[in-house]
Structures are given as C-alpha cells and as structure tokens.
XYZ file of C-alpha atoms in Angstrom:
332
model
C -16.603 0.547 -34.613
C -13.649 1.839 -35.795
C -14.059 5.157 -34.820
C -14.657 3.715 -31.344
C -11.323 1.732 -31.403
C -9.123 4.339 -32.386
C -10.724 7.023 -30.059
C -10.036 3.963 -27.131
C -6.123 3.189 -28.610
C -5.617 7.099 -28.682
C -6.722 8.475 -25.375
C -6.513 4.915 -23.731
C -7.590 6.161 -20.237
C -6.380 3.106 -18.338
C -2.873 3.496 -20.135
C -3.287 -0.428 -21.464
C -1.260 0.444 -24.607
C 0.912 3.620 -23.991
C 1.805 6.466 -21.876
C 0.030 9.436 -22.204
C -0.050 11.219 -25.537
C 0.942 15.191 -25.604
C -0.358 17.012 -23.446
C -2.845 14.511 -21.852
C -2.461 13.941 -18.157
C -1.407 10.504 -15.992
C -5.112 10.908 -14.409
C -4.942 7.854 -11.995
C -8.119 7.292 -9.675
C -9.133 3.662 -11.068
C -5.959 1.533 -9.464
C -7.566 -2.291 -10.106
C -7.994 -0.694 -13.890
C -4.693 1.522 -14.705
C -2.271 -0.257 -11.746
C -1.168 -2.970 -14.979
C -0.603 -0.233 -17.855
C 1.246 2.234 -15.748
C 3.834 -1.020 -14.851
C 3.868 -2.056 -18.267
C 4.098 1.397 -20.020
C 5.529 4.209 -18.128
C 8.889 5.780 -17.175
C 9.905 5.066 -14.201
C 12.716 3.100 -12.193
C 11.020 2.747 -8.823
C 7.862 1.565 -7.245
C 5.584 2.285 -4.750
C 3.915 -0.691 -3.268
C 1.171 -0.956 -1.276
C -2.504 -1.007 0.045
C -4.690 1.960 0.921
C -2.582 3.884 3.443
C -0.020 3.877 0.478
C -2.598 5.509 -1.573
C -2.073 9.187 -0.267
C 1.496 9.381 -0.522
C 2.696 11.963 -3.521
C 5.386 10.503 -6.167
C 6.851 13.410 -6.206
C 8.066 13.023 -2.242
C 9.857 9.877 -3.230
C 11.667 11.343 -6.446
C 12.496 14.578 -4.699
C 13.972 12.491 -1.679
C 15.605 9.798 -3.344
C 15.986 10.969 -7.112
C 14.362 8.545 -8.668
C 11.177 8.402 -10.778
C 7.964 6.245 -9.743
C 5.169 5.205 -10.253
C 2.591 3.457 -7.714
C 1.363 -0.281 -7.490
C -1.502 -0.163 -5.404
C -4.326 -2.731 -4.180
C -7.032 -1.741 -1.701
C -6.797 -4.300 1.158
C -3.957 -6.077 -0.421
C -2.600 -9.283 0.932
C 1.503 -10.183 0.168
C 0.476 -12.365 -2.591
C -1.225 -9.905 -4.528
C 1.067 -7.122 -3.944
C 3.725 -9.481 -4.581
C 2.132 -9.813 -8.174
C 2.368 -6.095 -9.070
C 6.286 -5.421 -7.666
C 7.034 -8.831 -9.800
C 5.362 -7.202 -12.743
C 7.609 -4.386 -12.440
C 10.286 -6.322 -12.256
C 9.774 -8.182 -15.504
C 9.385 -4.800 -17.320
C 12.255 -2.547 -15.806
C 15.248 -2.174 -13.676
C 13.647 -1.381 -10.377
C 16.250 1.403 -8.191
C 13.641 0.975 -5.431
C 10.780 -0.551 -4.605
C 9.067 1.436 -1.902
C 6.996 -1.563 0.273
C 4.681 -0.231 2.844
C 4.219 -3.699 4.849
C 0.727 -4.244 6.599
C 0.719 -6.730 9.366
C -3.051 -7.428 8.253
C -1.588 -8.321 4.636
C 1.152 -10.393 6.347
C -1.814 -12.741 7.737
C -3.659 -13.217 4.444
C -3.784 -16.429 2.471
C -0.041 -16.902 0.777
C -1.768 -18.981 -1.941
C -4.254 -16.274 -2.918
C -4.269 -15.955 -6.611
C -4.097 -12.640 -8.400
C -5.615 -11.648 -11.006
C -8.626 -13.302 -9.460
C -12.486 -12.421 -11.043
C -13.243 -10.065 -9.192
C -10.529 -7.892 -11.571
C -10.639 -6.559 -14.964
C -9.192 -9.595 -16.801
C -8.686 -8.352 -20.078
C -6.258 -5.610 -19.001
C -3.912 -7.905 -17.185
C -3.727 -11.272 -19.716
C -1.707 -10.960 -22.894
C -4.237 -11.711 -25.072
C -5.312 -8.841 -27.786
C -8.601 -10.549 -28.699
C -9.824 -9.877 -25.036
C -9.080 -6.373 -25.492
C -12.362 -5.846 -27.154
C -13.860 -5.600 -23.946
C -11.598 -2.208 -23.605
C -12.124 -0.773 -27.034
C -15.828 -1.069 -27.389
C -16.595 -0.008 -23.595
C -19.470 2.329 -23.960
C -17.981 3.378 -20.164
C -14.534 4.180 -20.827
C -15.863 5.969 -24.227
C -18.576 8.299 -22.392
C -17.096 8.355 -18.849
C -13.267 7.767 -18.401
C -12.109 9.265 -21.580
C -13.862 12.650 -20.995
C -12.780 12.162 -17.084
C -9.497 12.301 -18.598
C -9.804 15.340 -20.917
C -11.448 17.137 -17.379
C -8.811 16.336 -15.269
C -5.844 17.510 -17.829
C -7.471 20.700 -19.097
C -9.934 21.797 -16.545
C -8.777 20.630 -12.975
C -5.408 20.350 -13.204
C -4.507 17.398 -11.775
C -1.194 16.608 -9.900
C 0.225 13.445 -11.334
C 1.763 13.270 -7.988
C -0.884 12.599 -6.464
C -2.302 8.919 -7.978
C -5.152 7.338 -6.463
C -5.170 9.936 -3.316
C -8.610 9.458 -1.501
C -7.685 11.843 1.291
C -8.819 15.074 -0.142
C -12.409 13.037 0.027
C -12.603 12.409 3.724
C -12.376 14.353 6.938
C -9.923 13.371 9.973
C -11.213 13.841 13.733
C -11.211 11.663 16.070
C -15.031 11.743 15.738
C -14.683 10.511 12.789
C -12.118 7.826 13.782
C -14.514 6.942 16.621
C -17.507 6.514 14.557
C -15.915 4.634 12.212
C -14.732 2.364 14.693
C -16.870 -0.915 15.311
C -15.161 -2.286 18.799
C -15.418 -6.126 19.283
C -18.231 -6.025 22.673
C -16.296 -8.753 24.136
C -12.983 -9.951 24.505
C -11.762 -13.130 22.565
C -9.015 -15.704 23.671
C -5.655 -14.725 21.671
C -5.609 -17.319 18.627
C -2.611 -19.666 18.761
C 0.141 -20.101 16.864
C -1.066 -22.863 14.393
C -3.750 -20.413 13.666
C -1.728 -17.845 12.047
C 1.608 -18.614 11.798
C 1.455 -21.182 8.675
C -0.074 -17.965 7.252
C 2.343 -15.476 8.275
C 5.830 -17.734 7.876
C 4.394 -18.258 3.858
C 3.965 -14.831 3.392
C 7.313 -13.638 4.421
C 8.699 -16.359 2.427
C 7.360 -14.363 -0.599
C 9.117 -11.186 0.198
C 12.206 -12.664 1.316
C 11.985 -14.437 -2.438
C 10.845 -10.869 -4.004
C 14.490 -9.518 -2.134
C 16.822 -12.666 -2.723
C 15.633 -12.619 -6.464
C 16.729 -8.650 -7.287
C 19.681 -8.518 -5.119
C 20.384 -4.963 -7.484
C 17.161 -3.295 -6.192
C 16.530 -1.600 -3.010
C 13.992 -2.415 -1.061
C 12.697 0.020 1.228
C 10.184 -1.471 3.653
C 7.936 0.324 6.023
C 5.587 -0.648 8.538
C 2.723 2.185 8.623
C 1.428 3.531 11.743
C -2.224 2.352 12.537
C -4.225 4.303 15.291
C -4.580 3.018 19.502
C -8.218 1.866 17.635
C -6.617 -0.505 15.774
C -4.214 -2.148 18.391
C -7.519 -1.955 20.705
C -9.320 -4.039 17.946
C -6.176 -6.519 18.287
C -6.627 -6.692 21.991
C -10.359 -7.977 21.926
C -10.745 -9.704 18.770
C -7.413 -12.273 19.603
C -5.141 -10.887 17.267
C -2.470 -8.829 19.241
C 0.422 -11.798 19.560
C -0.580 -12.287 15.790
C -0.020 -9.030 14.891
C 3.557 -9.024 16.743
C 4.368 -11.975 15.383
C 4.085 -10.545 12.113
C 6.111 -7.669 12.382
C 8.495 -9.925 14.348
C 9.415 -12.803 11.710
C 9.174 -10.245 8.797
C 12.002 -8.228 10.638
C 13.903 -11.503 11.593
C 13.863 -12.639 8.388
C 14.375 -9.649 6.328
C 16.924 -7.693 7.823
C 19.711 -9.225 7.019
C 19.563 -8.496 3.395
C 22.183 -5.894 2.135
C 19.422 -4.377 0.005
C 16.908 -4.132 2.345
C 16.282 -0.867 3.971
C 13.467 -1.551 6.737
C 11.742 1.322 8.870
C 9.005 1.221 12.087
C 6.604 3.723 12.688
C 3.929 1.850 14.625
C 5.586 2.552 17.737
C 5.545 6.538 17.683
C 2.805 7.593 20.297
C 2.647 11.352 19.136
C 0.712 9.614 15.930
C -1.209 6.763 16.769
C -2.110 7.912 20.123
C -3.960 11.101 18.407
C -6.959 10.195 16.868
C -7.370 13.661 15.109
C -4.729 12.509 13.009
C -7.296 9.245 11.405
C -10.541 8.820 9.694
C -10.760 5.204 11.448
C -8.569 3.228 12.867
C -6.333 2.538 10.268
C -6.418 5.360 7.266
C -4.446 8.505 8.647
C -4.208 11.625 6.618
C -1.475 12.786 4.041
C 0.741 14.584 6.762
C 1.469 11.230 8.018
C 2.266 9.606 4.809
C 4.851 12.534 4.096
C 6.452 12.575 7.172
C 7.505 8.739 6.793
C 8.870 9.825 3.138
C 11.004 12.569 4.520
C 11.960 10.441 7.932
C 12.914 7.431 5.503
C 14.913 9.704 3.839
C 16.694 11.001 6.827
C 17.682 7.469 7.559
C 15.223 7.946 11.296
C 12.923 5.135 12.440
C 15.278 2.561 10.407
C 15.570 -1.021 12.231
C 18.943 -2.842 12.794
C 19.544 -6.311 13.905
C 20.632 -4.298 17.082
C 17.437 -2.479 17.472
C 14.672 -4.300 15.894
C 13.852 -6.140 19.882
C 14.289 -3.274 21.322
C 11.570 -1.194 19.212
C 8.841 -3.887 19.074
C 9.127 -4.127 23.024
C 7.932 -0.799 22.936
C 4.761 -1.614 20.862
C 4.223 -4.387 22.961
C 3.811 -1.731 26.188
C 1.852 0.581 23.896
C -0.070 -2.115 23.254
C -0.280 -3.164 27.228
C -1.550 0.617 28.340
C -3.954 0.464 25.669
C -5.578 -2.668 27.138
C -5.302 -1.204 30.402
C -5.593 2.357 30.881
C -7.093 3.965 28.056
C -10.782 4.416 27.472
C -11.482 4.520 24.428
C -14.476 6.980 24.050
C -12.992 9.285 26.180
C -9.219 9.733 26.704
C-alpha cells in the first residue's frame, strides 16, 4: 500500500499534488481529471477558458502572442456557471494577466444555478479533503493505465505540452463529415419567446460581468467562436435563432464597457462558417481556425467597440436570413 501511494504522490498523473517532476511531461488528455491540479499547481499567469472548440488551441500561440504563460481550463459542453468555477479557481490561486474566454452562445443559455463540481465529476480531486484522496492513491487505473500513459507520452511520443486536451488530430474535417454529423430538425419550430430564455441568458451574463468587475487587474479577452451555416440552420428550425442573438447581444451590451475587457466576433466571417470543409459538424472546426483567432486577437482585428458591436451582429443576422432562405443545405 505504500508502495502504491508513493508511486501515485510521485508520478501523480492528474497533477493533484505537484507539477511535473524532472523530466516527466504535462501529458493532459483527461480535462474533468487534471483541469483542478494544473489551476492549483502549475506556473502560469493566464488562462484559457473554455468548452470543446477551446480544446484545440496550442498554449504556446497565446504565450508567443501575448507573452504570457498558460495553462487551459477546459469543460466539454460547458455552461457559464461551470466555466465560471474553473477561471474563479484560478483566481484564488494566482494573479491572472489574462484570462482567455472563448464565449459560447449555447453556454450563455444554460442553467445560471448549475452547480459545479456536480457527481458526475471526480470529487475527490476537487474538495480539500486529504482523506478522500485515497480514492487517487490506491486507483488500480491511474497505477496500470495513466501513470504508464504518462511515462509513453514523455519518453516515447513526445508530446507537445502545447497542445492539452487537443482532439483534432483524432477526427477528419469535410464537409461530408460535417454533413453526416449533422441531425437537421425535419420541421420548423415557432421561435421561443423571451421569457423562455432570457431569465437564463440575463443570469448568466451577470456571472461574467461579476468574474470582470471582481479582477478589475486582469484582462479579459473574450471571444465568440465561429460555428458552421449547420449550426445557425439548426437555430433557424429548432426556435433558437433570436435566442442565440440575444445572447451575443446582452453579453456585448453588458460587457463592453469594462476597461479590462477585450471582446472579439468571429461568427460573422463567411469565408469560415460558410465552408463546411473547414468542420467535423456543425460546431467543432479544425485547429487552423482556432489559430487564426489567436493571431487575429493579437492583431487587435475582429475586436468589438461600443461603436461597432450593432453594426457586426446585423451582419449575422443577414447571414443568418440567406441561410434560411437560399441555401440548401445538402447541396450548396
């Protein structure tokens, strides 16, 4: 048992205790497991926060573009509460430079009471209790599997840091494959009102605009990811377009203003989410994409003003309009 404990505390694959030790490797493919250690126990003085099409960006891009040194807080499909859980964690254990928000309009409609850490997470690596930890140090899984994942990674593979929880080099990008991939709504549903979604909405931009008021000394550099025409289609027919502007809507309105806010729009550029080649469905696009936001962010391009902000999300709203009425989808 001991043995066991100390091999767990030494290589500690999920980084629970401590950074990596000599020449071991920050192998990160397990987010809901190593997304807490990496906050709590790493270098670094900026974040990168967001769901899966935040997953395939490289660290590097960031620290190379803005000289700083990150690390990512990811959760798959995460809504502003949860999200809003990791950045705060970061805050509590460092002096955040930036914190790199890529801002889904999906996670902008999710529940703004949702709690997180829920069940459906490994508990014992977020509390603060050590006695829980057992569950980590006598895991016959992280002792057979993760730790020698680790050892592969460092010394056989080499693995690019960089690159933390990347899924892309695992998929293919066609629009075949963003057409399969695609399950289209066969009918068209009335657009949902407002007291549908925006109680929802309003309480989730009240989190962020807490998150920014709260650190006035960080940056925060929020992004609104491109999602493909199959996407905004799915909008169209399920209800959910004047939701989805909404969204982007009161987060600009209310964010904006901030001195340390830095916001940026990509949704609106037809070269990407017009070509289909570009996604695996109709939301995940490949790595190109998430490196050309890096370097346009950097370039100070696609950034929102109070000036501008109307003027941009008029255009997605005739994007959105040809998309409903001249595009068909399985063949243009």
């Amino acid at each position: 048992l001991l043995l066991a404990v100390g091999l767990v505390f030494a290589f500690d694959p999920f980084f629970h205790y401590h950074e990596p030790l000599g020449p071991l490797k920050a192998v990160l493919t397990k987010k809901e497991y190593q997304v807490p250690g990496t906050l709590r126990n790493f270098s670094y003085d900026s974040v990168i926060a967001g769901s899966s099409t935040a997953e395939n960006f490289n660290n590097r891009w960031f620290d190379e573009a803005f000289g700083t040194q990150s690390v990512k807080a990811i959760k798959s499909s995460g809504v502003t509460a949860q999200l809003d859980y990791y950045v705060r964690l970061a805050l509590q254990e460092r002096e955040l430079k930036y914190v790199f928000y890529s801002l889904d309009l999906f996670a902008l409609s999710g529940d703004p009471e949702t709690e997180f850490p829920d069940e459906s997470m490994p508990l014992y690596l977020y509390d603060d209790n050590p006695f829980t930890d057992v569950k980590y140090l006598l895991n016959k899984d992280v002792i057979f599997e993760d730790i020698p994942y680790l050892l592969a990674e460092t010394f056989l593979d080499d693995y690019d840091e960089g690159a933390s929880y990347n899924w892309a080099q695992y998929h293919t990008f066609s629009r075949s494959d963003a057409l399969a991939n695609y399950g289209r709504p066969e009918e068209i549903s009335p657009e949902k009102t407002e007291g549908e979604y925006r109680p929802f909405i309003d309480g989730n931009v009240d989190i962020l605009e807490r998150m920014v008021q709260e650190n006035p000394d960080t940056v925060f550099y929020i992004f609104y990811p491109p999602y493909s025409l199959l996407w905004w289609d799915n909008m169209i027919r399920s209800g959910q377009l004047e939701q989805s502007l909404y969204a982007a809507r009161a987060s600009m309105e209310r964010l904006l203003g901030y001195e340390n806010v830095r916001m940026y729009y990509f949704q609106n550029e037809e070269d990407v989410i017009l070509d289909l080649d570009l996604y695996m469905d109709p939301i995940h696009f490949n790595e190109d994409i998430n490196r050309w936001m890096v370097e346009e962010m950097a370039q100070g391009n696609y950034r929102l003003t109070p000036e501008n902000y109307r003027k941009e999300l008029e255009k997605m709203e005739g994007i959105a309009e040809r998309i409903r009425t001249d595009y068909d989808i399985l063949t243009d």
